[in-house]
Coordinates of C-alpha atoms in Angstrom, one line a residue:
Chain A
M1 CA 20.8 -9.7 -39.2
S2 CA 24.6 -7.3 -40.1
S3 CA 26.8 -9.0 -37.2
E4 CA 29.1 -8.5 -39.1
T5 CA 28.9 -4.8 -39.3
K6 CA 31.6 -2.4 -38.1
R7 CA 28.6 -0.9 -36.3
P8 CA 29.1 -1.1 -32.3
R9 CA 27.4 -3.8 -30.9
I10 CA 24.1 -2.8 -28.6
G11 CA 22.6 -5.1 -26.0
I12 CA 19.7 -4.4 -24.6
V13 CA 18.1 -5.0 -21.2
G14 CA 14.7 -4.9 -20.1
T15 CA 12.7 -6.1 -23.6
G16 CA 9.3 -4.5 -22.4
A17 CA 7.5 -1.4 -23.8
I18 CA 11.2 0.8 -24.0
G19 CA 13.6 -1.6 -24.8
G20 CA 11.7 -3.7 -27.2
F21 CA 10.7 -0.4 -29.6
Y22 CA 14.0 1.1 -29.2
G23 CA 16.0 -2.1 -29.7
L24 CA 14.1 -2.4 -32.8
M25 CA 14.4 0.1 -34.2
L26 CA 18.7 -0.7 -34.3
A27 CA 18.1 -3.3 -35.3
R28 CA 16.5 -2.2 -38.7
A29 CA 18.8 -0.1 -39.7
G30 CA 21.6 -2.6 -39.5
F31 CA 23.1 -2.3 -36.1
D32 CA 23.4 -5.5 -34.0
V33 CA 21.3 -5.6 -31.3
H34 CA 21.7 -8.5 -28.8
F35 CA 17.3 -8.8 -26.4
L36 CA 18.0 -10.3 -22.9
L37 CA 14.4 -11.2 -21.8
R38 CA 12.8 -13.2 -19.5
S39 CA 8.8 -13.8 -18.8
E40 CA 9.2 -13.4 -23.5
F41 CA 11.8 -15.5 -24.3
D42 CA 10.2 -17.5 -25.8
A43 CA 7.2 -16.1 -27.4
V44 CA 10.1 -14.1 -29.5
V45 CA 11.9 -16.8 -29.7
S46 CA 9.1 -18.2 -32.0
N47 CA 7.1 -15.3 -32.7
G48 CA 10.0 -12.1 -33.2
L49 CA 9.2 -8.3 -32.4
Q50 CA 6.3 -6.9 -33.4
V51 CA 5.9 -3.1 -32.3
H52 CA 2.6 -2.0 -34.2
S53 CA 3.2 1.6 -34.7
A54 CA 1.6 4.7 -36.2
V55 CA 4.9 6.6 -36.9
H56 CA 6.1 4.0 -38.7
G57 CA 3.7 1.3 -39.5
D58 CA 4.4 -2.1 -38.2
L59 CA 6.7 -2.7 -38.0
H60 CA 8.7 -6.4 -37.2
L61 CA 12.2 -8.1 -36.6
D62 CA 12.8 -11.8 -36.9
P63 CA 15.0 -13.4 -36.0
V64 CA 15.6 -11.8 -32.5
Q65 CA 19.1 -12.3 -31.4
A66 CA 17.3 -12.6 -28.3
Y67 CA 18.8 -14.9 -24.3
S68 CA 18.0 -16.0 -21.7
S69 CA 20.3 -15.5 -19.6
A70 CA 23.3 -12.3 -19.8
A71 CA 26.4 -14.8 -19.5
D72 CA 25.4 -15.7 -23.5
V73 CA 25.2 -12.5 -24.6
P74 CA 28.4 -11.6 -26.4
P75 CA 30.6 -8.3 -25.2
C76 CA 28.6 -5.6 -26.0
D77 CA 29.7 -1.8 -26.6
W78 CA 26.4 0.2 -26.3
L79 CA 23.6 -1.5 -23.8
L80 CA 20.2 0.2 -23.3
V81 CA 18.4 -0.4 -20.4
G82 CA 14.6 0.5 -20.3
T83 CA 13.5 -1.5 -17.3
K84 CA 11.5 -0.3 -14.3
S85 CA 14.2 1.9 -11.5
T86 CA 12.6 -0.2 -9.1
G87 CA 15.1 -3.5 -9.9
N88 CA 18.3 -1.1 -10.4
A89 CA 20.0 -2.4 -7.3
A90 CA 19.8 -6.6 -8.5
L91 CA 21.3 -4.8 -12.1
G92 CA 25.4 -4.5 -11.5
P93 CA 26.3 -8.7 -12.5
I94 CA 23.4 -8.6 -15.3
I95 CA 24.9 -5.1 -17.4
T96 CA 29.4 -6.1 -15.6
R97 CA 27.8 -9.8 -18.1
M98 CA 27.5 -7.8 -21.2
A99 CA 29.1 -5.7 -21.0
A100 CA 32.7 -5.3 -23.3
E101 CA 35.6 -3.5 -21.9
G102 CA 34.2 0.4 -21.2
A103 CA 30.9 -0.5 -23.1
K104 CA 28.2 2.3 -22.7
V105 CA 25.5 1.8 -20.1
L106 CA 22.8 4.4 -21.3
L107 CA 20.0 3.7 -18.7
L108 CA 15.7 5.3 -20.5
Q109 CA 14.7 5.8 -16.8
N110 CA 12.7 8.4 -16.1
G111 CA 12.8 10.3 -12.1
L112 CA 15.7 11.3 -10.0
A113 CA 18.2 10.4 -9.4
V114 CA 18.3 6.1 -11.6
E115 CA 22.0 6.3 -12.2
E116 CA 23.2 6.8 -8.6
Q117 CA 21.7 4.1 -7.5
L118 CA 22.7 2.4 -10.5
R119 CA 26.3 3.3 -10.9
A120 CA 26.5 2.1 -7.2
V121 CA 26.1 -1.7 -8.7
L122 CA 28.9 -1.5 -11.8
P123 CA 32.2 -1.5 -12.1
E124 CA 34.6 1.9 -12.4
N125 CA 35.3 0.8 -16.4
L126 CA 32.1 1.1 -17.6
H127 CA 30.5 5.1 -19.1
L128 CA 27.3 5.8 -16.9
L129 CA 25.3 7.7 -19.2
G130 CA 21.2 9.0 -18.5
G131 CA 18.3 8.7 -20.9
L132 CA 15.2 10.6 -21.4
C133 CA 12.5 9.1 -23.9
F134 CA 9.6 11.5 -25.1
V135 CA 7.7 8.5 -26.2
C136 CA 4.2 6.5 -26.4
V137 CA 4.2 3.0 -26.2
H138 CA 3.5 0.2 -23.6
R139 CA 3.3 -3.7 -24.6
T140 CA 0.7 -5.0 -25.4
A141 CA 1.6 -9.1 -25.2
P142 CA 4.8 -10.5 -24.9
G143 CA 7.6 -9.5 -28.1
M144 CA 4.4 -6.8 -28.5
V145 CA 4.7 -2.8 -28.8
T146 CA 2.1 -0.2 -29.5
H147 CA 4.1 3.1 -30.3
Q148 CA 1.1 5.9 -30.3
A149 CA 3.5 8.6 -30.4
F150 CA 6.8 11.4 -30.2
G151 CA 9.5 8.7 -29.9
A152 CA 12.9 11.9 -29.3
V153 CA 15.5 9.9 -26.7
S154 CA 17.8 12.4 -24.6
V155 CA 20.6 11.5 -23.9
G156 CA 24.0 13.4 -21.0
Y157 CA 26.7 12.1 -19.6
H158 CA 26.6 11.3 -15.6
S159 CA 29.4 9.4 -15.5
G160 CA 32.3 6.8 -16.3
P161 CA 36.4 6.6 -17.0
A162 CA 36.1 9.3 -19.7
A163 CA 38.8 12.1 -18.8
D164 CA 37.6 15.0 -19.6
Q165 CA 34.6 17.0 -21.1
A166 CA 35.9 16.5 -25.2
E167 CA 35.7 12.6 -24.4
R168 CA 32.0 12.6 -22.1
L169 CA 30.8 15.2 -24.8
S170 CA 31.9 13.0 -27.7
I171 CA 31.1 9.4 -26.2
V172 CA 27.6 11.1 -25.5
E173 CA 27.2 12.3 -30.2
A174 CA 28.1 8.8 -30.8
G175 CA 25.7 7.5 -28.3
A176 CA 22.6 10.6 -30.0
Q177 CA 24.5 9.8 -33.6
M178 CA 23.2 6.0 -33.5
F179 CA 19.6 6.7 -32.8
R180 CA 19.7 9.0 -35.6
Q181 CA 20.6 6.4 -37.5
A182 CA 17.7 4.3 -36.8
G183 CA 15.2 7.5 -37.3
V184 CA 14.7 8.2 -34.1
E185 CA 15.3 11.9 -32.5
A186 CA 18.0 12.3 -30.5
H187 CA 19.4 15.5 -28.7
V188 CA 22.1 15.8 -26.1
M189 CA 22.3 16.9 -22.9
A190 CA 24.0 19.8 -21.5
D191 CA 23.1 19.4 -18.3
L192 CA 21.3 14.9 -17.5
Q193 CA 20.3 16.5 -13.8
Q194 CA 17.4 19.7 -15.2
A195 CA 17.3 17.3 -18.2
R196 CA 15.3 14.8 -15.2
W197 CA 13.3 17.1 -14.1
Q198 CA 11.8 18.6 -16.7
K199 CA 10.7 15.0 -17.8
L200 CA 9.4 15.2 -13.9
V201 CA 7.2 18.1 -15.2
W202 CA 5.0 15.8 -16.7
N203 CA 5.9 11.9 -16.0
V204 CA 5.0 13.7 -11.0
P205 CA 1.6 14.4 -12.0
Y206 CA 0.5 11.9 -15.0
N207 CA 2.0 9.2 -13.9
G208 CA 0.7 9.3 -11.0
L209 CA -2.6 10.6 -10.9
S210 CA -2.9 7.9 -14.6
A211 CA -2.6 5.1 -11.5
L212 CA -4.4 5.8 -8.7
L213 CA -7.5 7.6 -10.3
R214 CA -6.9 4.3 -13.1
T215 CA -7.2 6.7 -16.8
S216 CA -5.7 7.6 -19.3
T217 CA -3.9 11.2 -20.2
S218 CA -7.5 12.2 -22.8
Q219 CA -9.9 11.9 -19.5
L220 CA -7.2 14.0 -16.9
M221 CA -7.8 16.0 -19.8
S222 CA -10.6 16.8 -20.2
D223 CA -12.2 17.5 -16.3
P224 CA -12.3 20.1 -15.1
A225 CA -10.6 19.5 -11.3
S226 CA -7.7 17.0 -13.5
R227 CA -6.5 19.6 -15.0
E228 CA -6.9 22.0 -12.6
L229 CA -4.2 19.4 -10.3
V230 CA -2.1 18.8 -13.2
M231 CA -1.6 22.0 -13.5
A232 CA -1.2 23.4 -9.9
L233 CA 1.0 19.6 -9.7
M234 CA 3.1 20.6 -12.8
D235 CA 3.8 24.1 -11.2
E236 CA 4.9 22.7 -8.3
V237 CA 7.7 20.1 -9.8
V238 CA 9.2 23.8 -12.0
Q239 CA 9.7 24.9 -8.5
G240 CA 11.3 22.5 -7.2
A241 CA 13.5 22.0 -10.1
R242 CA 14.2 25.9 -9.0
A243 CA 15.4 25.4 -5.7
C244 CA 17.8 22.5 -6.8
G245 CA 19.1 25.4 -9.2
H246 CA 17.8 24.0 -11.9
V247 CA 15.6 26.9 -13.5
L248 CA 13.6 24.8 -16.4
P249 CA 12.5 28.2 -19.2
D250 CA 9.7 29.7 -19.7
G251 CA 6.0 28.9 -19.8
F252 CA 7.6 25.2 -20.3
A253 CA 4.3 23.5 -18.0
Q254 CA 2.1 25.7 -19.9
H255 CA 3.8 24.5 -23.3
L256 CA 3.8 20.4 -22.2
F257 CA 0.3 20.8 -21.0
A258 CA -0.3 21.5 -24.0
V259 CA 1.3 18.6 -26.2
T260 CA 0.0 16.2 -23.9
E261 CA -3.7 18.0 -24.5
S262 CA -3.3 17.0 -28.4
M263 CA -1.9 13.9 -27.7
P264 CA -3.3 10.5 -28.7
D265 CA -5.1 9.3 -25.6
Y266 CA -2.0 7.5 -23.5
K267 CA -1.9 5.6 -20.8
P268 CA 1.8 5.9 -18.9
S269 CA 3.6 2.8 -17.8
M270 CA 2.8 3.9 -14.2
H271 CA -1.2 3.1 -15.1
H272 CA -0.1 -0.3 -15.8
D273 CA 2.0 -1.3 -13.6
L274 CA -0.4 -0.7 -11.0
V275 CA -3.5 -2.2 -13.7
E276 CA -0.4 -5.4 -13.0
K277 CA -0.1 -5.1 -10.1
R278 CA 3.3 -4.4 -10.3
P279 CA 6.0 -2.4 -7.9
L280 CA 5.0 1.1 -8.7
E281 CA 8.6 2.9 -9.4
L282 CA 7.9 5.9 -6.3
D283 CA 11.2 6.1 -5.6
A284 CA 12.6 8.2 -8.9
I285 CA 9.8 10.1 -9.8
Y286 CA 8.1 11.0 -6.3
A287 CA 10.8 10.2 -3.4
R288 CA 13.8 11.6 -4.6
P289 CA 12.6 14.3 -6.3
L290 CA 10.4 15.5 -3.0
A291 CA 13.6 14.6 -0.5
A292 CA 15.7 16.6 -2.9
A293 CA 13.7 19.9 -3.0
L294 CA 13.0 20.1 0.2
E295 CA 16.6 19.8 0.9
A296 CA 17.1 22.8 -0.4
G297 CA 13.9 24.5 1.3
C298 CA 11.2 23.4 -1.3
D299 CA 7.9 21.5 0.5
M300 CA 5.5 20.2 -2.5
P301 CA 2.5 19.5 -0.3
R302 CA 0.6 18.0 -3.4
M303 CA 2.8 15.4 -5.0
R304 CA 3.9 14.4 -1.7
T305 CA -0.1 13.8 -1.1
L306 CA -0.1 12.3 -4.6
Y307 CA 3.2 10.2 -3.5
Q308 CA 1.5 9.3 0.0
A309 CA -2.0 8.0 -1.7
L310 CA 0.3 6.0 -4.5
A311 CA 2.6 4.7 -1.8
F312 CA -0.6 2.9 0.8
V313 CA -2.1 1.8 -3.0
D314 CA 1.5 0.1 -4.1
R315 CA 1.4 -1.4 -0.7
N316 CA -1.6 -1.7 -0.4
P317 CA -3.1 -3.7 -4.1
Chain B
M1 CA -45.3 1.9 20.3
S2 CA -46.5 4.8 22.2
S3 CA -48.5 6.5 19.6
E4 CA -50.3 7.9 22.0
T5 CA -48.0 10.2 24.7
K6 CA -47.4 13.8 25.8
R7 CA -43.6 13.7 24.1
P8 CA -42.7 15.0 20.9
R9 CA -44.1 13.8 17.2
I10 CA -40.7 13.0 15.4
G11 CA -40.5 12.2 12.1
I12 CA -36.5 10.7 9.9
V13 CA -36.4 11.7 7.0
G14 CA -33.3 9.9 5.4
T15 CA -34.2 6.6 6.8
G16 CA -30.7 5.2 6.0
A17 CA -27.8 4.8 7.8
I18 CA -28.2 7.7 10.4
G19 CA -31.9 7.9 10.2
G20 CA -32.0 4.4 10.7
F21 CA -29.8 4.1 14.0
Y22 CA -31.9 7.1 15.4
G23 CA -34.7 7.3 14.9
L24 CA -34.2 3.2 15.5
M25 CA -33.3 4.8 19.3
L26 CA -36.0 8.0 20.3
A27 CA -38.7 4.7 18.8
R28 CA -38.0 1.9 21.4
A29 CA -37.7 4.5 24.3
G30 CA -41.4 4.9 23.4
F31 CA -41.0 8.4 21.1
D32 CA -43.8 8.3 18.5
V33 CA -41.5 7.9 15.6
H34 CA -42.6 8.1 11.5
F35 CA -40.1 7.2 9.3
L36 CA -40.0 8.4 5.7
L37 CA -38.6 5.6 2.9
R38 CA -38.2 5.8 0.0
S39 CA -36.4 3.0 -1.7
E40 CA -36.2 0.6 1.2
F41 CA -40.4 0.3 2.1
D42 CA -40.7 -2.1 1.3
A43 CA -39.2 -3.6 3.5
V44 CA -39.8 -2.0 6.4
V45 CA -43.2 -2.1 6.5
S46 CA -42.7 -6.3 5.5
N47 CA -39.8 -6.7 7.7
G48 CA -39.3 -3.9 10.6
L49 CA -35.9 -1.9 10.8
Q50 CA -32.6 -3.4 12.5
V51 CA -29.9 -1.9 13.9
H52 CA -27.0 -4.5 14.7
S53 CA -25.4 -3.1 17.1
A54 CA -22.2 -3.4 19.3
V55 CA -23.0 -0.6 22.0
H56 CA -26.8 -1.9 22.5
G57 CA -27.6 -5.3 20.6
D58 CA -29.1 -6.9 17.6
L59 CA -32.1 -4.1 18.4
H60 CA -35.1 -5.0 15.6
L61 CA -38.5 -2.5 15.7
D62 CA -42.3 -4.4 14.0
P63 CA -44.6 -2.3 12.8
V64 CA -42.6 0.4 11.7
Q65 CA -44.7 3.2 11.2
A66 CA -43.0 3.9 8.0
Y67 CA -44.3 6.0 4.5
S68 CA -43.7 6.4 1.4
S69 CA -44.2 9.3 0.6
A70 CA -44.6 12.6 3.2
A71 CA -48.3 14.0 2.2
D72 CA -49.5 11.1 4.5
V73 CA -46.7 11.9 7.5
P74 CA -48.3 13.6 10.3
P75 CA -46.7 16.6 11.7
C76 CA -44.3 16.5 13.2
D77 CA -42.5 18.6 15.8
W78 CA -39.0 17.4 14.8
L79 CA -38.0 16.6 11.7
L80 CA -34.3 14.3 12.2
V81 CA -33.0 14.7 8.1
G82 CA -30.7 12.4 7.7
T83 CA -30.0 11.9 4.0
K84 CA -26.9 12.8 1.9
S85 CA -26.2 16.7 1.9
T86 CA -25.9 16.1 -2.0
G87 CA -29.6 16.2 -1.6
N88 CA -30.8 18.5 0.7
A89 CA -32.6 21.4 -2.4
A90 CA -34.7 18.8 -2.4
L91 CA -35.8 19.1 0.9
G92 CA -37.7 21.8 0.6
P93 CA -41.6 19.9 0.1
I94 CA -40.8 17.1 1.7
I95 CA -39.0 18.7 5.3
T96 CA -42.5 21.3 4.7
R97 CA -45.4 18.8 4.5
M98 CA -44.2 16.6 7.5
A99 CA -43.7 19.6 10.1
A100 CA -46.2 20.8 12.7
E101 CA -46.4 24.6 12.8
G102 CA -43.1 25.5 14.2
A103 CA -41.6 22.5 14.4
K104 CA -38.0 21.2 14.0
V105 CA -35.5 21.4 12.0
L106 CA -32.0 18.9 13.0
L107 CA -30.3 18.7 10.4
L108 CA -27.4 15.3 10.8
Q109 CA -25.0 15.8 8.4
N110 CA -21.6 16.9 8.2
G111 CA -19.4 19.0 5.5
L112 CA -20.2 22.9 5.5
A113 CA -22.5 26.0 5.5
V114 CA -25.1 22.2 4.7
E115 CA -27.5 24.6 6.5
E116 CA -27.5 27.6 4.5
Q117 CA -28.4 25.5 1.8
L118 CA -31.3 23.4 3.3
R119 CA -32.7 26.8 4.7
A120 CA -33.1 28.5 1.6
V121 CA -35.2 26.0 0.4
L122 CA -37.5 25.9 4.2
P123 CA -40.5 28.5 5.5
E124 CA -39.5 31.0 8.7
N125 CA -41.2 29.7 10.7
L126 CA -39.2 26.7 11.2
H127 CA -36.8 26.7 13.0
L128 CA -33.6 25.1 11.5
L129 CA -31.5 23.3 13.8
G130 CA -27.6 21.4 12.1
G131 CA -26.5 17.9 14.4
L132 CA -22.7 16.6 13.8
C133 CA -22.7 12.7 14.5
F134 CA -19.7 11.0 16.9
V135 CA -20.7 7.4 15.3
C136 CA -20.1 4.2 13.6
V137 CA -22.7 2.8 11.4
H138 CA -23.8 1.6 8.3
R139 CA -26.3 0.4 6.0
T140 CA -26.0 -3.3 5.5
A141 CA -29.2 -3.9 3.7
P142 CA -33.2 -2.3 4.0
G143 CA -33.4 -1.3 6.5
M144 CA -31.4 -3.1 7.9
V145 CA -28.2 -1.0 10.2
T146 CA -24.8 -1.8 11.8
H147 CA -24.1 -0.4 14.4
Q148 CA -20.0 -0.4 15.5
A149 CA -19.0 1.8 18.0
F150 CA -20.0 5.8 19.8
G151 CA -23.0 7.7 18.9
A152 CA -23.1 10.4 20.0
V153 CA -24.6 13.3 18.9
S154 CA -24.0 17.3 19.3
V155 CA -27.0 19.8 18.7
G156 CA -26.7 23.5 18.1
Y157 CA -28.6 26.6 16.8
H158 CA -29.3 27.1 12.9
S159 CA -31.9 30.2 12.1
G160 CA -35.4 30.9 12.5
P161 CA -38.2 31.4 13.8
A162 CA -36.8 31.8 18.6
A163 CA -37.2 35.4 19.6
D164 CA -33.5 35.0 21.6
Q165 CA -30.4 33.6 22.7
A166 CA -32.6 31.8 25.3
E167 CA -35.2 30.6 23.6
R168 CA -33.1 29.2 21.1
L169 CA -30.5 27.2 24.0
S170 CA -33.4 26.6 24.9
I171 CA -34.8 24.5 21.7
V172 CA -31.4 22.4 21.5
E173 CA -31.5 21.9 25.1
A174 CA -34.6 20.2 24.7
G175 CA -33.4 18.1 21.4
A176 CA -29.9 16.7 23.3
Q177 CA -32.3 16.0 26.0
M178 CA -34.2 13.9 23.3
F179 CA -32.1 12.1 23.1
R180 CA -30.0 11.3 26.1
Q181 CA -34.2 9.4 26.9
A182 CA -33.4 7.0 24.5
G183 CA -30.2 6.6 26.0
V184 CA -28.4 8.5 23.3
E185 CA -25.1 10.9 24.2
A186 CA -26.0 14.9 23.6
H187 CA -24.2 17.3 23.7
V188 CA -25.5 21.4 23.4
M189 CA -22.8 23.0 20.6
A190 CA -22.4 26.9 21.7
D191 CA -20.6 27.4 18.4
L192 CA -22.3 25.0 15.5
Q193 CA -20.0 26.3 13.2
Q194 CA -16.1 25.7 15.2
A195 CA -18.2 21.8 16.0
R196 CA -19.3 21.8 11.7
W197 CA -14.6 22.4 11.3
Q198 CA -13.7 20.2 14.1
K199 CA -15.6 17.5 12.9
L200 CA -14.0 17.9 9.3
V201 CA -10.9 17.6 11.3
W202 CA -11.8 14.2 10.5
N203 CA -14.8 13.6 8.3
V204 CA -11.8 15.3 5.4
P205 CA -8.1 13.6 5.6
Y206 CA -11.5 9.4 6.4
N207 CA -13.7 9.4 3.9
G208 CA -12.1 11.2 0.8
L209 CA -9.2 8.9 1.8
S210 CA -11.3 5.4 2.5
A211 CA -12.9 6.3 -1.0
L212 CA -10.2 7.7 -2.8
L213 CA -7.8 4.7 -2.0
R214 CA -11.1 1.7 -1.5
T215 CA -10.0 1.4 1.9
S216 CA -11.2 2.5 5.2
T217 CA -9.4 3.4 8.7
S218 CA -7.4 0.3 9.7
Q219 CA -5.7 0.0 7.0
L220 CA -5.0 3.9 6.4
M221 CA -4.1 4.4 10.3
S222 CA -1.6 1.1 9.7
D223 CA 0.5 1.8 6.6
P224 CA 3.1 4.6 7.1
A225 CA 2.7 7.1 4.0
S226 CA -1.2 7.6 4.2
R227 CA -0.9 7.5 8.8
E228 CA 1.9 10.6 7.0
L229 CA -1.0 11.6 4.8
V230 CA -3.9 12.0 7.1
M231 CA -2.5 14.1 9.9
A232 CA -1.1 15.9 7.4
L233 CA -4.4 16.6 6.5
M234 CA -5.3 17.4 9.4
D235 CA -3.4 19.7 10.8
E236 CA -4.0 22.1 6.9
V237 CA -8.1 21.0 8.8
V238 CA -6.6 22.9 11.8
Q239 CA -5.2 25.5 10.0
G240 CA -8.0 26.7 7.8
A241 CA -10.3 26.6 11.0
R242 CA -7.8 28.7 12.4
A243 CA -8.2 31.5 9.5
C244 CA -11.6 31.1 9.4
G245 CA -11.9 32.6 12.8
H246 CA -12.3 28.2 14.9
V247 CA -9.7 28.2 17.3
L248 CA -9.5 24.7 17.9
P249 CA -8.7 23.0 21.2
D250 CA -4.7 22.5 21.7
G251 CA -4.1 18.7 20.3
F252 CA -7.0 18.6 18.9
A253 CA -6.2 16.2 15.6
Q254 CA -3.7 14.2 17.6
H255 CA -6.8 13.2 19.8
L256 CA -8.8 12.2 16.8
F257 CA -5.9 10.6 14.6
A258 CA -5.6 8.5 18.8
V259 CA -9.2 7.3 18.6
T260 CA -9.5 6.5 14.9
E261 CA -6.8 4.0 16.0
S262 CA -8.1 2.6 19.0
M263 CA -11.7 2.1 16.7
P264 CA -12.9 -0.9 15.4
D265 CA -12.0 -1.3 12.0
Y266 CA -14.4 1.3 9.7
K267 CA -15.6 2.3 5.6
P268 CA -17.3 5.3 6.5
S269 CA -19.7 7.2 4.4
M270 CA -17.9 8.4 1.4
H271 CA -16.6 4.8 0.2
H272 CA -19.5 3.3 0.0
D273 CA -20.8 5.7 -1.9
L274 CA -17.6 5.5 -4.3
V275 CA -18.4 1.6 -4.1
E276 CA -21.7 2.4 -5.3
K277 CA -21.9 4.6 -7.1
R278 CA -23.9 7.1 -5.2
P279 CA -22.3 11.0 -6.0
L280 CA -20.2 11.9 -2.8
E281 CA -21.5 14.5 -1.1
L282 CA -18.2 16.6 -1.7
D283 CA -19.9 20.3 -1.5
A284 CA -21.0 20.3 2.2
I285 CA -17.5 18.1 3.7
Y286 CA -14.0 19.3 1.0
A287 CA -15.3 22.3 -1.6
R288 CA -17.5 24.5 1.0
P289 CA -14.9 24.1 3.7
L290 CA -12.2 25.0 0.9
A291 CA -13.6 27.5 -0.7
A292 CA -14.2 29.6 2.9
A293 CA -11.6 28.8 4.4
L294 CA -9.3 30.5 1.0
E295 CA -11.6 33.6 1.5
A296 CA -10.1 33.7 5.2
G297 CA -6.6 33.8 3.0
C298 CA -5.4 30.4 3.5
D299 CA -4.8 27.8 1.3
M300 CA -5.1 24.2 2.2
P301 CA -2.3 22.1 -0.6
R302 CA -3.8 19.1 0.7
M303 CA -6.6 19.1 1.0
R304 CA -7.3 20.8 -2.9
T305 CA -5.7 18.2 -3.9
L306 CA -7.8 15.5 -2.3
Y307 CA -10.7 17.0 -3.6
Q308 CA -9.6 17.9 -6.9
A309 CA -9.0 13.3 -7.4
L310 CA -12.4 12.9 -5.4
A311 CA -14.6 15.7 -7.8
F312 CA -12.3 13.5 -11.0
V313 CA -13.9 10.0 -10.3
D314 CA -16.6 11.1 -8.7
R315 CA -18.0 12.8 -12.3
N316 CA -15.7 9.7 -13.8
P317 CA -17.1 6.5 -11.9

C-alpha cells in the first residue's frame, strides 16, 4: 500500500506485539511500512498481519511488505525497534543496513539505559530516540497480536547528529505526529530519563511479579499481600527516581495503581517470556535502575529481592 | 517392643518426616512409642515405618503401635508434636486425650510463637516445651521417610506447672536425655526464643526461596543471585533478632551459609508443601517474626517481600 507516498518510509525491526501493532496501525494509515521478520516470516507472507483490538476492532494487513533479511529492506527514514532489550547489542548491523542517511531510530522498549546500549553499536549519523509504549498487547501466534487496551506512545530524543535543541524537538515532534496520523495517541517527552523512570514505576512490580508468581495484573490486584507488595515496590522506584534527580509527580504511584485496577486483566511481556522460556529483560528493568539508584545512594531492597529471585529463575528455567 | 519398660511412654502426634524419624529412633532404642496417624494409618499397619537414613542405614519398625484415634492411645508421659504449625489451634483435644497427668508436650516445629498458639488450647497441668530439629528429612510415601543428614534436637521449656527454674531444667534435661539414649544428639536451650530466632536465620531464606523458586538448597547455593539473596535475608533475620533482644553469635549467618553449602542437596518442607498444595507455614516462619521485629522498630523489607510473594502463592496455588 501507498509506497508512492511522500510520507516517510518506516522499517519495523522486531515484529512481535509492539512492532506488529504499531507497524500495522501506521501501514493502514497509509505509511510505507516494511517489516523485518524472523520466525514469523512465512506466516505473515501467507496470512498477513492481524491485530484483534478491543479498541479498534479486528485489523488485517495483507499483503505485508515483509522481509526475512535486513539486506532486502529499502532504506528507511524511520526505524521502529520493538525487539527485546536483551538483544540490543546485536542490532547494530541490522539497523545500519536498513537505515537511510540520517534516519531516525526509535527504540520502543522498557527499562533504563537501553539507548546507551544501542547507541554503542549505531553509526553516528543516525538519530536515536527513545519511546515508551503505554499499551496492553501480546502476540498470540505468528503474525497475530491481541490489543487489549491503551496505545499511547511517548517519544524523546536521545542522541545523534541533531545540531541543537530545536532540531531535536522537531525530530521528536515529527515522530509523535507520525503516530497521531495513524490514530495513535503520542506525546513528546521533554526528559527521556525521567519518563523511563516513570514507566519503571509500573514495570518493576507488574512485569516481575507476573513472571515470578506466574500470574496476571488482576490476580495481583485481588490479593492483599501482592497489593501491598506492588505498592511498596512502586514507592521504592519513586524513591530511586528521586535519588537520580527525577522528582515524579505527587501521587504518581497511586495513579498507576488505580489505573491498573481498572485495566482489563493483563499478562505483561515478562510473564510470557518466562512461560515461553525466553530470556527475561532483567538488565533494563532491574539491574540498571538498581545500579543507578545505588550510585546515587539509594538502596531498593524490595526491588533487589525481586530482581535476585527473577535472575535465579532466568538462569534456572 | 519393650512396652514393659519403666522408660517413659511416648506419643507421636503427626507421623510425617519429623514424627516418623524421631519416633522410630526412640522406639528402636526401646522406648514405648505410640504413633497417632491419619492418612498413613493403613500403610503403617501393613508395612511398618521405614527410615532410609544416610547416617543410620535402613531402619524398619514393624509392627508399629499405631492408632487412628487419639482416644485409643494409652496415657503418654511425653508427647512429641511434629505436625504442621498451621494446624496448632486444632491440637488441643487430641493432645489432652493422649496425655498422662503432668505430661510433657514437646513441640517440634519451626518458627516463632508456635508454643503460644498451642498453649492457648492446652490444659494448665501439661508442661509445654519447644524443640528445634536440625535435620534433613522428608517423607517420600506413607510410612516412608528419607533421612539425608544431621539429626540434632534442641529442647527448651516454654510454660506449664514447673515450680521453679530447677524443675524446668530437669524436665528439659530429661527430654534431651531421652533423645540421647536413642542415639540422637540433643541440646538444652537456655533461651527458647533466642534459639527460635537462630533457627529462623536458616528457615527464612531456604524454606521460602525453595518454595517460591521451586528449587533446592544446592541450586540456591550455586547461583550468584540467590546466594546474595540468601545472605541478605539471613542478615535481616539477625538484625530482627537483635531488635527483639537476642544477640546472635558473631558470624552465625556465615556459619549457616557454609554449613548449607556442604550439605547434601535438600528440599525444605515448604518446597514439598507448595508442590503438594498444602498450606505453607507462613505465619510461624514469616508473619510472626516480621510482626515481632516491627514492634521492636526493625523493618525487614527483603523478608517481607518474600513473605508477601509466598502469601500470594499460598492463596493462589
